[in-house]
Short mmCIF file of C-alpha atoms in Angstrom, two decimals:
data_model
loop_
_atom_site.label_atom_id
_atom_site.label_comp_id
_atom_site.label_asym_id
_atom_site.label_seq_id
_atom_site.Cartn_x
_atom_site.Cartn_y
_atom_site.Cartn_z
CA MET V 1 -137.22 -80.60 -90.62
CA LYS V 2 -133.97 -81.81 -89.87
CA HIS V 3 -132.82 -80.40 -86.39
CA ARG V 4 -128.80 -79.89 -87.33
CA PRO V 5 -126.77 -79.05 -84.14
CA ALA V 6 -125.69 -74.95 -83.24
CA GLY V 7 -122.31 -74.47 -84.55
CA ALA V 8 -122.57 -77.17 -87.87
CA TRP V 9 -120.96 -75.91 -90.76
CA SER V 10 -123.23 -77.22 -94.44
CA SER V 11 -121.19 -79.07 -97.43
CA ALA V 12 -121.76 -75.62 -99.61
CA GLN V 13 -120.07 -73.74 -96.27
CA ALA V 14 -117.64 -75.31 -95.91
CA MET V 15 -116.23 -75.47 -99.34
CA ALA V 16 -117.26 -71.76 -100.12
CA TRP V 17 -114.02 -69.62 -100.90
CA PRO V 18 -113.16 -67.96 -97.91
CA THR V 19 -113.53 -64.90 -97.60
CA LYS V 20 -110.24 -62.48 -97.86
CA ARG V 21 -109.55 -61.27 -94.56
CA LYS V 22 -109.19 -57.37 -94.33
CA ARG V 23 -106.23 -55.57 -92.62
CA SER V 24 -105.78 -52.16 -91.90
CA THR V 25 -104.08 -49.64 -93.46
CA GLY V 26 -101.62 -49.29 -90.43
CA SER V 27 -100.38 -53.13 -90.72
CA ARG V 28 -99.82 -53.47 -93.74
CA ARG V 29 -97.73 -50.89 -93.75
CA GLU V 30 -96.23 -52.45 -90.40
CA ALA V 31 -95.32 -55.97 -92.07
CA ARG V 32 -93.77 -53.60 -95.35
CA GLY V 33 -91.70 -52.25 -92.92
CA GLN V 34 -91.15 -55.21 -91.07
CA LEU V 35 -89.75 -57.20 -94.69
CA LEU V 36 -88.12 -54.00 -95.37
CA GLY V 37 -85.87 -54.14 -92.08
CA VAL V 38 -84.88 -57.58 -92.83
CA VAL V 39 -84.03 -56.53 -96.14
CA ALA V 40 -82.22 -53.63 -94.90
CA SER V 41 -81.01 -55.78 -92.21
CA VAL V 42 -79.13 -58.90 -94.26
CA ALA V 43 -77.81 -56.59 -97.07
CA ALA V 44 -76.24 -54.40 -94.27
CA VAL V 45 -74.40 -57.55 -93.16
CA ALA V 46 -73.72 -58.55 -96.50
CA ILE V 47 -72.18 -55.03 -97.15
CA GLY V 48 -69.90 -55.97 -94.17
CA LEU V 49 -68.88 -59.49 -96.37
CA LEU V 50 -68.23 -57.30 -98.83
CA LEU V 51 -66.36 -54.91 -97.24
CA LEU V 52 -64.08 -57.99 -95.51
CA SER V 53 -62.96 -59.91 -98.74
CA LEU V 54 -62.24 -56.46 -100.40
CA SER V 55 -59.74 -56.29 -97.45
CA ARG V 56 -58.62 -59.41 -98.37
CA PHE V 57 -58.07 -59.53 -102.00
CA ALA V 58 -58.83 -56.10 -103.58
CA PRO V 59 -57.32 -53.73 -100.84
CA GLU V 60 -56.43 -51.17 -103.09
CA ARG V 61 -60.07 -50.26 -103.79
CA LEU V 62 -60.43 -49.23 -100.31
CA SER V 63 -57.98 -46.45 -100.65
CA GLY V 64 -59.60 -44.20 -101.16
CA LEU V 65 -62.20 -44.61 -97.99
CA ARG V 66 -59.27 -44.84 -95.88
CA THR V 67 -57.95 -41.79 -97.30
CA GLY V 68 -60.72 -39.55 -96.82
CA ALA V 69 -61.26 -40.49 -93.41
CA LEU V 70 -57.45 -39.88 -92.64
CA GLU V 71 -58.67 -36.27 -93.60
CA LEU V 72 -61.83 -36.24 -91.86
CA SER V 73 -60.89 -36.98 -88.77
CA ALA V 74 -56.75 -35.31 -88.30
CA PRO V 75 -58.36 -32.14 -87.84
CA ILE V 76 -60.42 -33.36 -85.12
CA TRP V 77 -57.90 -34.47 -82.81
CA GLY V 78 -55.19 -32.11 -83.93
CA ALA V 79 -57.37 -29.60 -82.40
CA ALA V 80 -58.44 -31.60 -79.52
CA ARG V 81 -54.71 -32.13 -78.44
CA GLY V 82 -53.85 -29.12 -77.31
CA PRO V 83 -56.27 -29.83 -74.01
CA ALA V 84 -54.93 -33.18 -73.88
CA ARG V 85 -51.65 -32.06 -73.90
CA ALA V 86 -51.91 -29.30 -70.93
CA ILE V 87 -53.62 -31.75 -68.87
CA MET V 88 -50.96 -34.39 -69.43
CA ALA V 89 -48.61 -31.75 -68.77
CA SER V 90 -49.97 -30.39 -65.16
CA ALA V 91 -50.35 -34.42 -64.33
CA ALA V 92 -46.49 -35.25 -65.01
CA ASP V 93 -45.39 -31.70 -63.41
CA ILE V 94 -47.54 -33.20 -60.06
CA GLY V 95 -45.92 -36.28 -60.36
CA ASP V 96 -42.36 -34.97 -60.62
CA TYR V 97 -42.18 -33.28 -56.97
CA TRP V 98 -43.84 -36.90 -55.49
CA ASP V 99 -40.15 -38.26 -56.99
CA ALA V 100 -38.05 -35.05 -57.50
CA VAL V 101 -35.07 -36.51 -55.29
CA GLY V 102 -34.63 -39.61 -57.08
CA HIS V 103 -35.37 -38.42 -60.13
CA ALA V 104 -32.26 -35.81 -59.58
CA ARG V 105 -30.20 -38.65 -58.37
CA ARG V 106 -30.57 -41.20 -61.56
CA LEU V 107 -30.00 -38.01 -63.84
CA GLU V 108 -26.86 -37.00 -62.26
CA THR V 109 -25.50 -41.31 -62.78
CA GLU V 110 -26.92 -41.23 -66.05
CA LEU V 111 -25.13 -37.89 -66.93
CA ALA V 112 -21.86 -39.62 -65.97
CA ALA V 113 -22.39 -42.17 -68.02
CA ALA V 114 -23.18 -40.07 -70.84
CA GLN V 115 -20.58 -38.29 -70.42
CA ARG V 116 -18.52 -41.29 -70.69
CA GLU V 117 -20.31 -42.19 -73.55
CA SER V 118 -19.70 -38.60 -75.22
CA ALA V 119 -15.90 -39.08 -75.79
CA ARG V 120 -16.21 -41.94 -76.69
CA ALA V 121 -18.25 -41.04 -79.41
CA ALA V 122 -16.48 -39.26 -80.51
CA LEU V 123 -13.24 -41.02 -80.72
CA PHE V 124 -15.39 -43.07 -82.87
CA GLU V 125 -16.85 -40.27 -84.63
CA ALA V 126 -13.52 -38.37 -86.01
CA GLU V 127 -12.43 -42.57 -86.68
CA ASN V 128 -15.21 -42.80 -88.68
CA ARG V 129 -14.60 -39.83 -91.01
CA ARG V 130 -11.30 -40.57 -91.71
CA LEU V 131 -12.00 -44.23 -93.12
CA LYS V 132 -14.99 -43.29 -94.68
CA HIS V 133 -12.52 -40.08 -96.62
CA LEU V 134 -10.00 -42.77 -96.96
CA LEU V 135 -12.02 -45.09 -99.06
CA ARG V 136 -13.60 -42.10 -100.71
CA PHE V 137 -17.86 -43.11 -99.40
CA ALA V 138 -20.41 -40.84 -100.24
CA GLU V 139 -22.85 -40.52 -97.51
CA ALA V 140 -26.51 -39.39 -98.56
CA ASP V 141 -27.96 -37.06 -96.16
CA ARG V 142 -31.51 -37.95 -94.76
CA ARG V 143 -33.96 -35.34 -96.46
CA ARG V 144 -36.40 -34.15 -93.09
CA VAL V 145 -40.07 -33.88 -95.83
CA ALA V 146 -42.41 -32.71 -93.28
CA VAL V 147 -42.32 -31.81 -89.61
CA ALA V 148 -46.00 -33.37 -87.85
CA ARG V 149 -48.14 -33.21 -85.04
CA VAL V 150 -49.28 -36.85 -84.07
CA ALA V 151 -52.58 -36.56 -84.27
CA GLY V 152 -54.04 -40.04 -84.01
CA GLY V 153 -53.16 -43.27 -82.23
CA SER V 154 -54.19 -46.96 -81.39
CA GLY V 155 -55.40 -47.28 -77.94
CA ALA V 156 -58.44 -49.06 -79.39
CA SER V 157 -57.11 -51.31 -81.61
CA LEU V 158 -54.59 -54.63 -82.22
CA VAL V 159 -53.04 -52.54 -84.80
CA GLU V 160 -50.34 -50.34 -84.02
CA THR V 161 -50.27 -47.04 -86.36
CA ALA V 162 -50.62 -43.22 -85.75
CA ILE V 163 -51.97 -40.47 -87.60
CA VAL V 164 -49.74 -37.27 -88.06
CA SER V 165 -50.91 -34.10 -89.61
CA ALA V 166 -48.89 -33.92 -92.80
CA GLY V 167 -49.52 -35.45 -95.68
CA ALA V 168 -49.51 -35.49 -99.95
CA ALA V 169 -50.02 -31.38 -99.79
CA ALA V 170 -46.37 -31.46 -97.60
CA GLY V 171 -44.13 -34.12 -99.96
CA VAL V 172 -44.89 -37.10 -98.05
CA ARG V 173 -45.23 -40.34 -99.53
CA PRO V 174 -46.16 -44.26 -98.75
CA GLY V 175 -43.20 -45.91 -97.49
CA GLN V 176 -41.49 -42.64 -95.77
CA PRO V 177 -39.62 -43.41 -92.62
CA VAL V 178 -40.52 -41.49 -89.62
CA THR V 179 -38.95 -40.75 -86.55
CA THR V 180 -39.34 -38.87 -83.36
CA ASP V 181 -36.42 -37.21 -81.18
CA ALA V 182 -36.10 -40.92 -79.86
CA GLY V 183 -36.19 -42.54 -82.44
CA LEU V 184 -37.91 -44.93 -85.66
CA LEU V 185 -41.50 -44.12 -84.82
CA GLY V 186 -41.86 -46.23 -87.81
CA ARG V 187 -43.13 -45.89 -92.28
CA VAL V 188 -46.34 -44.10 -93.30
CA THR V 189 -48.42 -46.72 -95.43
CA GLU V 190 -51.56 -45.12 -95.97
CA VAL V 191 -51.34 -40.64 -97.42
CA ALA V 192 -54.79 -38.44 -97.30
CA ALA V 193 -53.94 -34.78 -98.50
CA HIS V 194 -53.38 -33.41 -95.15
CA ALA V 195 -52.73 -36.46 -92.76
CA SER V 196 -50.81 -39.70 -93.06
CA ARG V 197 -50.91 -42.87 -91.06
CA VAL V 198 -47.51 -44.59 -89.84
CA LEU V 199 -47.25 -48.23 -89.05
CA LEU V 200 -45.73 -48.37 -85.81
CA VAL V 201 -42.45 -50.47 -85.79
CA SER V 202 -44.14 -52.73 -82.85
CA ASP V 203 -47.14 -53.87 -85.34
CA ASN V 204 -46.93 -57.66 -86.46
CA GLU V 205 -46.57 -56.00 -90.57
CA SER V 206 -43.49 -54.24 -89.45
CA ARG V 207 -40.10 -55.30 -90.71
CA VAL V 208 -36.95 -53.17 -90.12
CA PRO V 209 -33.48 -54.44 -91.08
CA VAL V 210 -31.26 -53.44 -88.71
CA ARG V 211 -28.33 -53.98 -86.50
CA VAL V 212 -26.91 -54.43 -82.90
CA LEU V 213 -24.51 -51.83 -82.20
CA ARG V 214 -22.49 -53.05 -80.24
CA THR V 215 -21.49 -56.66 -82.14
CA GLY V 216 -22.32 -54.93 -85.91
CA ALA V 217 -24.27 -58.27 -85.80
CA PRO V 218 -26.98 -57.74 -88.77
CA ALA V 219 -31.13 -58.53 -88.23
CA VAL V 220 -33.90 -58.04 -88.68
CA LEU V 221 -36.23 -55.76 -86.11
CA ALA V 222 -39.71 -58.04 -86.12
CA GLY V 223 -42.84 -56.19 -84.52
CA VAL V 224 -45.34 -58.66 -82.73
CA GLY V 225 -48.00 -56.39 -81.36
CA GLY V 226 -48.46 -55.25 -77.76
CA GLY V 227 -45.64 -52.50 -78.15
CA MET V 228 -42.85 -54.93 -78.44
CA ALA V 229 -40.35 -56.39 -81.67
CA GLU V 230 -37.85 -59.41 -81.45
CA LEU V 231 -35.30 -59.52 -83.00
CA ARG V 232 -34.08 -62.20 -86.00
CA PHE V 233 -30.66 -62.37 -86.75
CA VAL V 234 -29.63 -62.64 -90.28
CA GLY V 235 -26.21 -65.48 -90.61
CA ALA V 236 -24.85 -64.05 -87.17
CA GLY V 237 -22.76 -66.42 -85.59
CA PRO V 238 -22.74 -67.01 -81.67
CA ASP V 239 -20.01 -63.63 -80.74
CA ALA V 240 -22.84 -61.56 -81.60
CA ALA V 241 -25.51 -62.95 -79.42
CA PRO V 242 -27.13 -59.71 -77.90
CA ARG V 243 -27.24 -59.55 -74.40
CA ALA V 244 -30.62 -57.38 -72.44
CA GLY V 245 -29.77 -53.49 -72.80
CA ASP V 246 -27.98 -53.25 -76.28
CA LEU V 247 -29.06 -50.93 -78.49
CA ILE V 248 -30.59 -52.00 -81.60
CA VAL V 249 -30.32 -49.63 -84.87
CA THR V 250 -31.08 -49.19 -88.40
CA SER V 251 -28.96 -51.07 -90.65
CA GLY V 252 -29.72 -49.26 -93.89
CA GLU V 253 -29.74 -52.23 -95.94
CA GLY V 254 -32.80 -51.99 -98.41
CA GLY V 255 -31.98 -48.29 -99.04
CA LEU V 256 -35.56 -47.37 -97.29
CA PHE V 257 -34.32 -46.32 -93.34
CA ALA V 258 -31.09 -43.82 -92.95
CA PRO V 259 -28.45 -46.43 -90.66
CA ASP V 260 -27.72 -45.39 -87.50
CA ILE V 261 -31.18 -44.20 -86.38
CA PRO V 262 -31.94 -45.34 -82.76
CA VAL V 263 -34.56 -48.53 -82.61
CA ALA V 264 -34.96 -50.08 -80.17
CA ARG V 265 -33.91 -51.77 -77.13
CA VAL V 266 -33.08 -55.37 -75.76
CA THR V 267 -35.09 -56.48 -72.91
CA SER V 268 -34.84 -59.95 -72.27
CA ILE V 269 -33.38 -63.13 -74.05
CA THR V 270 -35.70 -65.94 -74.16
CA GLY V 271 -34.10 -69.29 -75.67
CA GLU V 272 -32.80 -67.76 -78.92
CA THR V 273 -35.12 -64.61 -79.39
CA ALA V 274 -34.24 -61.48 -78.35
CA HIS V 275 -38.04 -58.80 -77.30
CA ALA V 276 -36.72 -55.46 -78.03
CA ARG V 277 -38.75 -52.20 -76.99
CA PRO V 278 -39.06 -49.76 -79.40
CA LEU V 279 -37.73 -46.43 -78.42
CA ALA V 280 -40.45 -43.99 -79.74
CA ARG V 281 -43.47 -45.40 -78.76
CA ALA V 282 -43.87 -43.93 -75.66
CA ASP V 283 -43.72 -40.69 -77.27
CA THR V 284 -47.34 -39.29 -76.58
CA LEU V 285 -48.81 -36.24 -78.32
CA GLY V 286 -45.55 -35.01 -79.45
CA PHE V 287 -44.09 -34.36 -83.18
CA ALA V 288 -42.93 -36.95 -85.44
CA VAL V 289 -40.64 -36.19 -88.20
CA ILE V 290 -41.17 -37.86 -91.98
CA GLU V 291 -38.14 -38.52 -93.94
CA ALA V 292 -37.44 -38.76 -97.76
CA ALA V 293 -36.71 -42.86 -98.26
CA TRP V 294 -32.89 -42.98 -97.41
CA MET V 295 -31.43 -44.59 -100.83
CA PRO V 296 -27.81 -45.53 -100.07
CA THR V 297 -25.21 -43.75 -102.57
CA THR V 298 -21.85 -44.20 -103.48
CA ALA V 299 -19.03 -42.66 -105.52
CA PRO V 300 -20.36 -42.45 -109.29
CA ARG V 301 -17.62 -41.75 -110.85
CA ASP V 302 -15.38 -44.28 -109.07
CA VAL V 303 -17.89 -46.67 -110.40
CA ALA V 304 -17.85 -45.75 -114.11
CA VAL V 305 -13.93 -45.89 -114.19
CA THR V 306 -13.38 -49.25 -112.60
CA GLY V 307 -15.62 -50.55 -113.04
CA VAL V 308 -15.10 -51.64 -109.66
CA PRO V 309 -18.67 -51.86 -106.95
CA PRO V 310 -18.50 -49.59 -104.48
CA PRO V 311 -18.24 -50.27 -100.83
CA HIS V 312 -21.44 -51.41 -99.26
CA PRO V 313 -22.14 -48.96 -96.38
CA VAL V 314 -23.66 -51.60 -93.56
CA ARG V 315 -20.57 -53.94 -94.21
CA MET V 316 -18.74 -50.59 -94.20
CA ALA V 317 -20.98 -49.39 -90.80
CA ALA V 318 -19.69 -53.29 -89.93
CA MET V 319 -15.87 -52.63 -90.38
CA ILE V 320 -15.76 -49.38 -88.38
CA ASP V 321 -17.92 -50.21 -85.77
CA PRO V 322 -15.87 -51.77 -82.85
CA MET S 1 -100.04 -43.95 -75.34
CA SER S 2 -101.37 -46.29 -72.68
CA GLN S 3 -101.33 -50.01 -75.01
CA PRO S 4 -98.29 -52.27 -74.33
CA TRP S 5 -95.72 -51.74 -76.01
CA PRO S 6 -96.16 -54.81 -79.18
CA ASP S 7 -99.49 -53.39 -79.62
CA LEU S 8 -98.01 -50.40 -81.07
CA ILE S 9 -97.63 -49.40 -84.61
CA SER S 10 -94.40 -48.31 -85.56
CA ASP S 11 -95.46 -44.77 -85.98
CA GLN S 12 -96.55 -44.99 -82.82
CA ARG S 13 -93.75 -46.05 -81.21
CA LEU S 14 -91.47 -43.67 -83.55
CA PRO S 15 -93.94 -40.63 -83.07
CA ARG S 16 -93.47 -38.41 -86.42
CA GLY S 17 -93.18 -34.52 -86.46
CA PRO S 18 -90.48 -32.71 -84.78
CA ILE S 19 -88.49 -35.15 -82.73
CA ARG S 20 -87.80 -37.22 -86.11
CA TRP S 21 -84.19 -35.35 -86.31
CA ARG S 22 -83.67 -36.75 -83.19
CA ARG S 23 -83.79 -40.71 -83.69
CA ALA S 24 -80.29 -40.02 -85.97
CA LEU S 25 -78.57 -39.03 -82.11
CA PRO S 26 -77.50 -42.87 -81.15
CA LEU S 27 -76.07 -43.33 -84.58
CA LEU S 28 -74.32 -39.87 -84.31
CA VAL S 29 -73.26 -40.63 -80.60
CA ALA S 30 -72.10 -44.33 -81.79
CA LEU S 31 -69.88 -42.11 -84.23
CA ALA S 32 -68.64 -39.95 -82.16
CA ALA S 33 -67.41 -42.74 -80.10
CA CYS S 34 -65.73 -43.98 -83.38
CA VAL S 35 -63.36 -40.80 -83.42
CA ALA S 36 -62.83 -41.09 -79.28
CA VAL S 37 -61.59 -44.53 -79.21
CA ALA S 38 -58.52 -43.18 -82.18
CA ALA S 39 -57.11 -40.40 -79.71
CA PRO S 40 -53.51 -40.06 -80.31
CA MET S 41 -52.58 -42.83 -77.59
CA LEU S 42 -49.52 -44.71 -78.23
CA ALA S 43 -50.39 -47.24 -75.91
CA PRO S 44 -48.59 -51.23 -75.27
CA ALA S 45 -51.14 -53.09 -75.74
CA PRO S 46 -55.10 -52.08 -76.67
CA VAL S 47 -56.60 -50.32 -73.83
CA VAL S 48 -59.46 -47.67 -74.69
CA PRO S 49 -62.80 -48.89 -74.52
CA LEU S 50 -64.58 -50.31 -77.71
CA LEU S 51 -67.17 -46.87 -76.83
CA PRO S 52 -68.79 -47.82 -80.56
CA LEU S 53 -69.25 -51.91 -79.73
CA LEU S 54 -70.81 -50.85 -76.82
CA CYS S 55 -73.63 -48.28 -78.05
CA VAL S 56 -74.68 -50.81 -80.60
CA MET S 57 -74.89 -53.63 -77.69
CA VAL S 58 -76.90 -50.89 -75.43
CA TRP S 59 -79.40 -49.19 -77.88
CA SER S 60 -79.49 -52.93 -79.68
CA VAL S 61 -80.77 -54.77 -77.00
CA TYR S 62 -83.06 -51.52 -75.50
CA GLN S 63 -84.12 -49.94 -78.91
CA PRO S 64 -83.38 -51.40 -81.64
CA ARG S 65 -85.58 -49.27 -83.98
CA LEU S 66 -83.04 -47.13 -82.75
CA MET S 67 -80.22 -49.20 -83.66
CA PRO S 68 -80.96 -50.87 -87.19
CA PRO S 69 -78.36 -53.73 -88.63
CA TRP S 70 -77.45 -50.74 -91.29
CA ALA S 71 -76.74 -47.94 -88.55
CA ALA S 72 -74.82 -50.86 -86.74
CA LEU S 73 -72.76 -50.89 -90.19
CA LEU S 74 -72.35 -47.35 -90.96
CA VAL S 75 -70.52 -47.66 -86.86
CA GLY S 76 -68.72 -50.37 -88.24
CA VAL S 77 -67.37 -48.50 -91.37
CA ALA S 78 -66.42 -45.59 -88.99
CA SER S 79 -64.64 -48.10 -86.33
CA ASP S 80 -62.38 -50.17 -89.30
CA LEU S 81 -61.43 -46.54 -90.79
CA ALA S 82 -60.35 -44.29 -86.77
CA MET S 83 -59.57 -48.36 -85.34
CA ALA S 84 -57.09 -48.73 -88.89
CA THR S 85 -58.18 -52.45 -88.66
CA PRO S 86 -58.83 -54.41 -92.17
CA LEU S 87 -61.81 -52.68 -93.25
CA GLY S 88 -64.76 -55.20 -92.79
CA ILE S 89 -63.86 -56.65 -89.77
CA ASN S 90 -65.92 -54.39 -87.80
CA ALA S 91 -68.48 -53.80 -90.06
CA THR S 92 -69.08 -56.98 -90.76
CA LEU S 93 -69.35 -57.97 -86.65
CA MET S 94 -71.45 -55.00 -85.41
CA PRO S 95 -74.46 -54.94 -88.08
CA LEU S 96 -74.58 -59.06 -87.15
CA LEU S 97 -74.57 -57.91 -83.18
CA ALA S 98 -77.10 -55.62 -84.09
CA LEU S 99 -79.49 -58.04 -85.82
CA LEU S 100 -79.38 -60.92 -83.72
CA LEU S 101 -79.59 -59.00 -80.30
CA GLY S 102 -82.69 -56.68 -81.91
CA ALA S 103 -84.24 -59.63 -83.83
CA GLY S 104 -87.98 -60.45 -82.92
CA GLY S 105 -87.64 -58.74 -79.53
CA ILE S 106 -85.67 -61.25 -77.89
CA TRP S 107 -85.32 -58.80 -75.04
CA ALA S 108 -88.28 -57.49 -74.21
CA GLY S 109 -89.49 -57.83 -70.50
CA PRO S 110 -88.15 -56.24 -67.60
CA ARG S 111 -85.39 -57.97 -66.15
CA PRO S 112 -82.49 -57.34 -63.27
CA PHE S 113 -79.79 -54.61 -65.28
CA ALA S 114 -76.83 -57.16 -63.10
CA LEU S 115 -78.06 -60.36 -65.61
CA ASP S 116 -77.91 -58.03 -68.99
CA TRP S 117 -74.33 -56.83 -67.47
CA LEU S 118 -72.98 -60.30 -67.06
CA LEU S 119 -74.43 -61.12 -70.38
CA ALA S 120 -72.72 -58.09 -71.84
CA GLY S 121 -69.44 -59.49 -70.46
CA LEU S 122 -69.70 -62.77 -72.25
CA VAL S 123 -70.32 -60.54 -75.95
CA ILE S 124 -67.95 -58.24 -75.91
CA ALA S 125 -65.57 -61.47 -75.43
CA VAL S 126 -66.92 -63.61 -78.52
CA TYR S 127 -66.74 -60.00 -80.30
CA GLN S 128 -63.63 -59.68 -79.37
CA ALA S 129 -62.33 -63.19 -80.18
CA LEU S 130 -63.92 -63.14 -83.63
CA ALA S 131 -62.31 -59.60 -84.34
CA VAL S 132 -59.05 -61.44 -83.48
CA GLY S 133 -59.66 -64.16 -86.30
CA LEU S 134 -61.33 -62.27 -88.86
CA ALA S 135 -58.10 -59.84 -88.89
CA GLY S 136 -55.87 -63.49 -88.84
CA LEU S 137 -57.62 -63.93 -91.99
CA ILE S 138 -56.38 -60.90 -93.87
CA GLY S 139 -53.59 -60.03 -91.99
CA PRO S 140 -50.61 -61.69 -90.04
CA PRO S 141 -51.88 -63.47 -86.53
CA ARG S 142 -52.07 -61.48 -83.89
CA ASP S 143 -51.96 -62.17 -80.25
CA PRO S 144 -55.56 -62.35 -78.57
CA GLY S 145 -54.39 -62.40 -75.24
CA LEU S 146 -53.76 -58.25 -75.90
CA LEU S 147 -56.86 -57.45 -75.62
CA VAL S 148 -57.67 -59.12 -72.24
CA ALA S 149 -57.81 -55.65 -70.77
CA GLN S 150 -59.97 -53.86 -73.22
CA THR S 151 -62.52 -56.63 -72.68
CA LEU S 152 -62.16 -55.48 -69.45
CA LEU S 153 -62.61 -52.18 -69.32
CA SER S 154 -65.25 -52.04 -72.32
CA TRP S 155 -67.80 -54.88 -69.63
CA ALA S 156 -67.04 -52.17 -66.44
CA ILE S 157 -68.09 -49.35 -68.40
CA LEU S 158 -70.87 -50.41 -70.02
CA PRO S 159 -73.08 -49.12 -67.25
CA ALA S 160 -72.21 -45.95 -67.71
CA VAL S 161 -73.31 -45.96 -71.90
CA ALA S 162 -76.23 -47.47 -70.01
CA ARG S 163 -76.63 -44.54 -68.69
CA LEU S 164 -75.77 -42.41 -71.97
CA ALA S 165 -78.38 -44.58 -73.84
CA ALA S 166 -81.09 -43.78 -71.54
CA TRP S 167 -79.98 -40.24 -71.09
CA THR S 168 -80.51 -39.82 -74.95
CA GLN S 169 -83.67 -42.39 -74.89
CA ARG S 170 -85.27 -39.03 -72.94
CA ILE S 171 -83.95 -36.75 -74.68
CA ILE S 172 -85.65 -38.45 -78.02
CA GLY S 173 -88.91 -38.39 -75.98
CA ILE S 174 -89.59 -42.54 -76.64
CA GLN S 175 -91.11 -43.83 -73.69
#
């Protein structure tokens, strides 16, 4: 008998079909779980990419999801804003004591300036009324749709929006202007049953037809983010150059925003760009007014009778203003 | 349960029974963070820390089984809806982040928290840059410089979020 070294394999053993490795039930379940985990992970990323594509090419398909989320989130912050407002008010009260004397002096200065402006405004108003009557110009009234609490903000996002706690049930519709006591806040972009999202004037997507109050020069106020906006002038001459401190008001062009709503104040001029800070942006935890879209109306009977186009409100405003 | 963590099967890692519902706590906390970032604050620039992102990051690194990519997808969708960003930006980036951070237990093993914190700053900055890039593909271009304060604040509060996650983990009862 030939001696074979220990551990050597015969050819029959080497070619034999390998025995099936027995795996425990636990490890099989583990492997199946891992496979499912990988599939679910890839599916999650794929769903994210699908949502991204829909946002790019068919955003209207996602509007139901967005309005549903609005409806859910608005009441939460609507309820939480009470204590938050109390805390902020207390902090503001404490701050007022620190700066009481300086605050009073600033107010006295502002009051004197406001009294002078008020006297001038009364003169202009009377003159304005006479001229409008002369030209039979009928200005549409601003119609208030709803007064709502600001129930959400965008302190974590580059997209500058706010949520107000009034929606379709109160008559709010996309596109309607939203104002605060400080001025124009923005316009409604999404409407749920009891909440709406407002695109702020300072958002990159916002464009508001405006004019410089001092010169009457028409312009477009374009949001640039960071709570700021830029003035883009439409065919204005060199005399219409804005100055820091100029007040910007809506022009009424386009029919969405009523004319003469304060929007922003010019903060600085860089080359040919005028930077402006919206007046309503610092209004936190307050109320907002949603208005119906303003459409300029003129005397229709005169048009029907004479066939002469009515005077345009923007040009009218430019004529009346000094 | 004295065996090392990698030798345990999934059921041993996450025991069945009455504490199973507690596995949803990380997801619920992250969803609550989505509501928190929609606070009614009209700041001139984004300053509220990205709490949902921090939740996803912390859980993906320290306990990836409790924040799988599909859960991160839900957090991402909720973040997009709460922050009014185009739907899909956070919904794509968050599961991708969970997948990359949680894959293969690459973060397993002891290491100083300071190192994690340092790397997290880099991850947050890259995440923000990608988010701005994707937002620019869908809408108007945005200024990434506005996100510097938010990125720094998010990085600064990461230890607090990690502590909250550790506390949550103790509630869940997983070693």
